[in-house]
Amino acid sequence: MVNIAVLGYGTVGSGVVEVINTNGTRINQRVGDEIAVKYVLDLRDFPEDPIQEKIVHDYDVILSDPEVKIVVEVMGGIEPAYTFVKSALLAGKSVATSNKALVAKHGAELLSIAQEKNINFLFEASVGGGIPIIRPLNTSLTADEIEEITGILNGTTNYMMTKMFYEGADYDTVLKEAQDNGYAERNPEADVEGYDACRKIAILASLISGQQVDFEDIYCEGITKITTEDMDYARAMDMTIKLLAICKRDGDHLHAIVAPYLLGKEHPLYNVNDVFNAIFVHGNVLGDAMFYGSGAGKLPTASAVVSDVVEEAKNLNRNVMTMWKSDKLELFPIGETKKKFFVRIRGEEAALKAHLESEFGAIEIVKAEGVEGEFGFITGKISENEYEEHAKEFPAILSRIRMEG
Amino acid sequence: MVNIAVLGYGTVGSGVVEVINTNGTRINQRVGDEIAVKYVLDLRDFPEDPIQEKIVHDYDVILSDPEVKIVVEVMGGIEPAYTFVKSALLAGKSVATSNKALVAKHGAELLSIAQEKNINFLFEASVGGGIPIIRPLNTSLTADEIEEITGILNGTTNYMMTKMFYEGADYDTVLKEAQDNGYAERNPEADVEGYDACRKIAILASLISGQQVDFEDIYCEGITKITTEDMDYARAMDMTIKLLAICKRDGDHLHAIVAPYLLGKEHPLYNVNDVFNAIFVHGNVLGDAMFYGSGAGKLPTASAVVSDVVEEAKNLNRNVMTMWKSDKLELFPIGETKKKFFVRIRGEEAALKAHLESEFGAIEIVKAEGVEGEFGFITGKISENEYEEHAKEFPAILSRIRMEG
């Protein structure tokens, strides 16, 4: 029997217990042993729930019980999660977590403790919810140099972008809708400002570079300024707008960004709609691949956590995860990365085009039906710094959106 | 150093050598040891190629060399591949193969030898080319009961269906195009009749059921009868037609089929175009997921083979693959599985509808612009046997296509 303890009986924690109850027979077949939930740590009691007999309020009960081989941390946040996880690993217990904040901040240290102790620190659910991506990067895409990872990593904002694109709804309306049906928090900042996606791409960037990528170093722009007019222009260009989290390699450089992007129909991420997530990967020999699925939700997330538990139960005294080193990777400055920009400007094409082209070089004019008193244009591939420098000359510029590809 | 031998210096074999040469440094980091190609078995000589110094013509040289820890079989076909692979495993050498015919036919036996010997028989490239699917099923989707796998598993036919759908080209034209640019063989039977996809879905069905699924038991229908009119109707219904390989669980039953299907826009496989492959998976707790990428091609396939080599080099004396038992799984009879059918029939709706509804129950009429002298209709969900029974009454029926979902 492999005893586990679950830290936190919230949405994901109760999902983990439910998955083990529902699919226990199959799971135990795969492990070749029986997985048993011995403790659930929560401040609350659940008198109506059979889980009550396993509830403990004191973490030391779990930590000091040598029978507990695997600790499942699904509390979220940095503390007390960090203290609990670190002490579990130091006590020789493997840890499975869904906690992206913890992994983004302390992943390197926790991975290195797990390696020293010959146990495992796994975090499949921290990126992409139920979508297998961490383990595929660790054990499947091992023949490749990963040159790009571009993800739709936040379900809330993808739901909002989808509604705005297909239904022409405005930002405030779709935000309210997302809040009403439980996709967005009352304080939606972590989602709509891109902070959630930013932590996730930091984890993926650390994994593929083998070094710590701090999420604070990643340029991060949310979707709060995206308007119905932006979507009108997108449709006119046969494109859509998605909040992308991107990590790209260019020679020895790696850069990362979270921002709304215009995306063409031919891109595999174009059709990833609603609350679904997807991660596009380009390997130098594999070419393009994509992993698609539910990026959040109780059971999909729990499915990923339990798959980590299975892997840990099969490898109780054997470290299986590739590490990343704690020395920090200096990302290539985002200002020097090149891309096309779609720019909206007040005024008439005839009056402005010559001046625009004298600054930006050749541009492509875009008009959207029903959008008056302004027009759009697409620049050539220029750096962010070049864009800013030229844009200074045009106070009439209303907005700019980056273009992928 | 981990010495490997490559059996066959054709497209995939030379790709394997190229991937190891190109990404050797990264690959060796991941293994924690150096992968070295010691021998390449081929009947031919390659005097102009640096590989020549590693070429051997006699398999016994490889088999009897205790330094060779991993054998890469990329010759294709059953013999001599089967004899070579089995003897390698019996000699304690792990095997990585891209050979779907071999895995579909002898997978259970070869997996069991590998398990006995505490080594590995891996075959990531045998399904979906470069797309990670075998290892994710084995180590990532382990918390789920897999209820459905539906794949676009053949790039040639997907290229043809895509051309027919988007360009309105007819079957013969797109087949010739596919042959001209090397996507289809001169004898395209294995692709267009669905045999290739059938072996691949047999492998996936065996994996998720844990028992041998014989490809000969799987109902298999190719794309040779799909016409431009079928595509006209598909467009009229806002659907497309894809060659799908499906394996579904219904309670204790599993059934499998390869056939052209009508697929709606909301299905994740709808947008998988050209030579790309994708595998849709539904787990009882995970929900929907999809894996997308290059289903064939020298380097993507080689990338998958080398990822198996990496896994084997990291687990030289440890069996990591879930087995399937050699006792055969009886598939649920396809005639009893239910679905909607789209049916084309000669004649006028007014004259036929009452008679059709007296047989099929309520039907939905479909008309396609420019298609004269006939019309289409969609049945309710009925079994294949029921369909056949009712269809007998209507000699004017031109064709029927199954509908997914």
PDB file of N, CA and C in Angstrom, chain B residues 42 66 81-82 88 107 150 156 207 256 267 269 271 330 332 336 339-340 356 359:
ATOM      1  N   ASP B  42      22.473  -2.585 -42.920  1.00  0.00           N
ATOM      2  CA  ASP B  42      21.780  -2.374 -44.186  1.00  0.00           C
ATOM      3  C   ASP B  42      22.391  -3.312 -45.218  1.00  0.00           C
ATOM      4  N   PRO B  66      28.061  -7.512 -26.915  1.00  0.00           N
ATOM      5  CA  PRO B  66      27.437  -7.157 -25.627  1.00  0.00           C
ATOM      6  C   PRO B  66      27.450  -5.650 -25.366  1.00  0.00           C
ATOM      7  N   ALA B  81      12.105  -8.123 -39.521  1.00  0.00           N
ATOM      8  CA  ALA B  81      12.063  -7.265 -38.334  1.00  0.00           C
ATOM      9  C   ALA B  81      11.721  -8.059 -37.066  1.00  0.00           C
ATOM     10  N   TYR B  82      10.692  -8.906 -37.182  1.00  0.00           N
ATOM     11  CA  TYR B  82      10.242  -9.645 -36.000  1.00  0.00           C
ATOM     12  C   TYR B  82      11.355 -10.528 -35.433  1.00  0.00           C
ATOM     13  N   ALA B  88      16.955  -9.698 -30.333  1.00  0.00           N
ATOM     14  CA  ALA B  88      17.614  -8.616 -29.586  1.00  0.00           C
ATOM     15  C   ALA B  88      17.102  -8.591 -28.145  1.00  0.00           C
ATOM     16  N   GLY B 107       3.100  -7.110 -30.715  1.00  0.00           N
ATOM     17  CA  GLY B 107       3.372  -6.241 -29.562  1.00  0.00           C
ATOM     18  C   GLY B 107       3.291  -6.955 -28.228  1.00  0.00           C
ATOM     19  N   THR B 150      -9.935   8.862 -30.733  1.00  0.00           N
ATOM     20  CA  THR B 150     -10.293   9.047 -32.134  1.00  0.00           C
ATOM     21  C   THR B 150      -9.151   9.779 -32.806  1.00  0.00           C
ATOM     22  N   THR B 156      -1.431  10.914 -45.475  1.00  0.00           N
ATOM     23  CA  THR B 156      -1.741  10.912 -46.909  1.00  0.00           C
ATOM     24  C   THR B 156      -3.219  11.153 -47.145  1.00  0.00           C
ATOM     25  N   LEU B 207      -3.379  -0.867 -26.130  1.00  0.00           N
ATOM     26  CA  LEU B 207      -2.799  -0.138 -24.996  1.00  0.00           C
ATOM     27  C   LEU B 207      -3.852   0.224 -23.961  1.00  0.00           C
ATOM     28  N   ALA B 256     -14.105  -0.693 -32.300  1.00  0.00           N
ATOM     29  CA  ALA B 256     -13.131   0.067 -33.074  1.00  0.00           C
ATOM     30  C   ALA B 256     -13.525   0.054 -34.539  1.00  0.00           C
ATOM     31  N   HIS B 267     -15.724  20.034 -33.290  1.00  0.00           N
ATOM     32  CA  HIS B 267     -14.850  18.930 -32.899  1.00  0.00           C
ATOM     33  C   HIS B 267     -13.384  19.335 -33.066  1.00  0.00           C
ATOM     34  N   LEU B 269     -10.899  17.811 -33.932  1.00  0.00           N
ATOM     35  CA  LEU B 269     -10.209  17.252 -35.098  1.00  0.00           C
ATOM     36  C   LEU B 269     -10.609  17.944 -36.411  1.00  0.00           C
ATOM     37  N   ASN B 271     -10.227  20.867 -37.553  1.00  0.00           N
ATOM     38  CA  ASN B 271      -9.224  21.747 -38.164  1.00  0.00           C
ATOM     39  C   ASN B 271      -7.866  21.107 -38.365  1.00  0.00           C
ATOM     40  N   GLU B 330     -12.165  -9.449 -27.501  1.00  0.00           N
ATOM     41  CA  GLU B 330     -13.264  -9.532 -28.467  1.00  0.00           C
ATOM     42  C   GLU B 330     -13.905  -8.157 -28.561  1.00  0.00           C
ATOM     43  N   PHE B 332     -16.600  -5.356 -29.500  1.00  0.00           N
ATOM     44  CA  PHE B 332     -18.062  -5.318 -29.629  1.00  0.00           C
ATOM     45  C   PHE B 332     -18.398  -5.252 -31.117  1.00  0.00           C
ATOM     46  N   GLU B 336     -23.619  -3.521 -34.145  1.00  0.00           N
ATOM     47  CA  GLU B 336     -24.507  -3.130 -33.048  1.00  0.00           C
ATOM     48  C   GLU B 336     -24.212  -1.734 -32.492  1.00  0.00           C
ATOM     49  N   LYS B 339     -24.971   5.162 -34.366  1.00  0.00           N
ATOM     50  CA  LYS B 339     -24.526   6.493 -34.778  1.00  0.00           C
ATOM     51  C   LYS B 339     -25.543   7.052 -35.759  1.00  0.00           C
ATOM     52  N   LYS B 340     -25.412   8.332 -36.099  1.00  0.00           N
ATOM     53  CA  LYS B 340     -26.202   8.912 -37.172  1.00  0.00           C
ATOM     54  C   LYS B 340     -25.528   8.617 -38.508  1.00  0.00           C
ATOM     55  N   LEU B 356     -39.183   7.052 -46.585  1.00  0.00           N
ATOM     56  CA  LEU B 356     -37.947   7.039 -45.803  1.00  0.00           C
ATOM     57  C   LEU B 356     -38.250   7.107 -44.310  1.00  0.00           C
ATOM     58  N   GLU B 359     -39.437   3.989 -42.665  1.00  0.00           N
ATOM     59  CA  GLU B 359     -38.351   3.044 -42.354  1.00  0.00           C
ATOM     60  C   GLU B 359     -37.410   3.561 -41.274  1.00  0.00           C
TER      61      GLU B 359
END
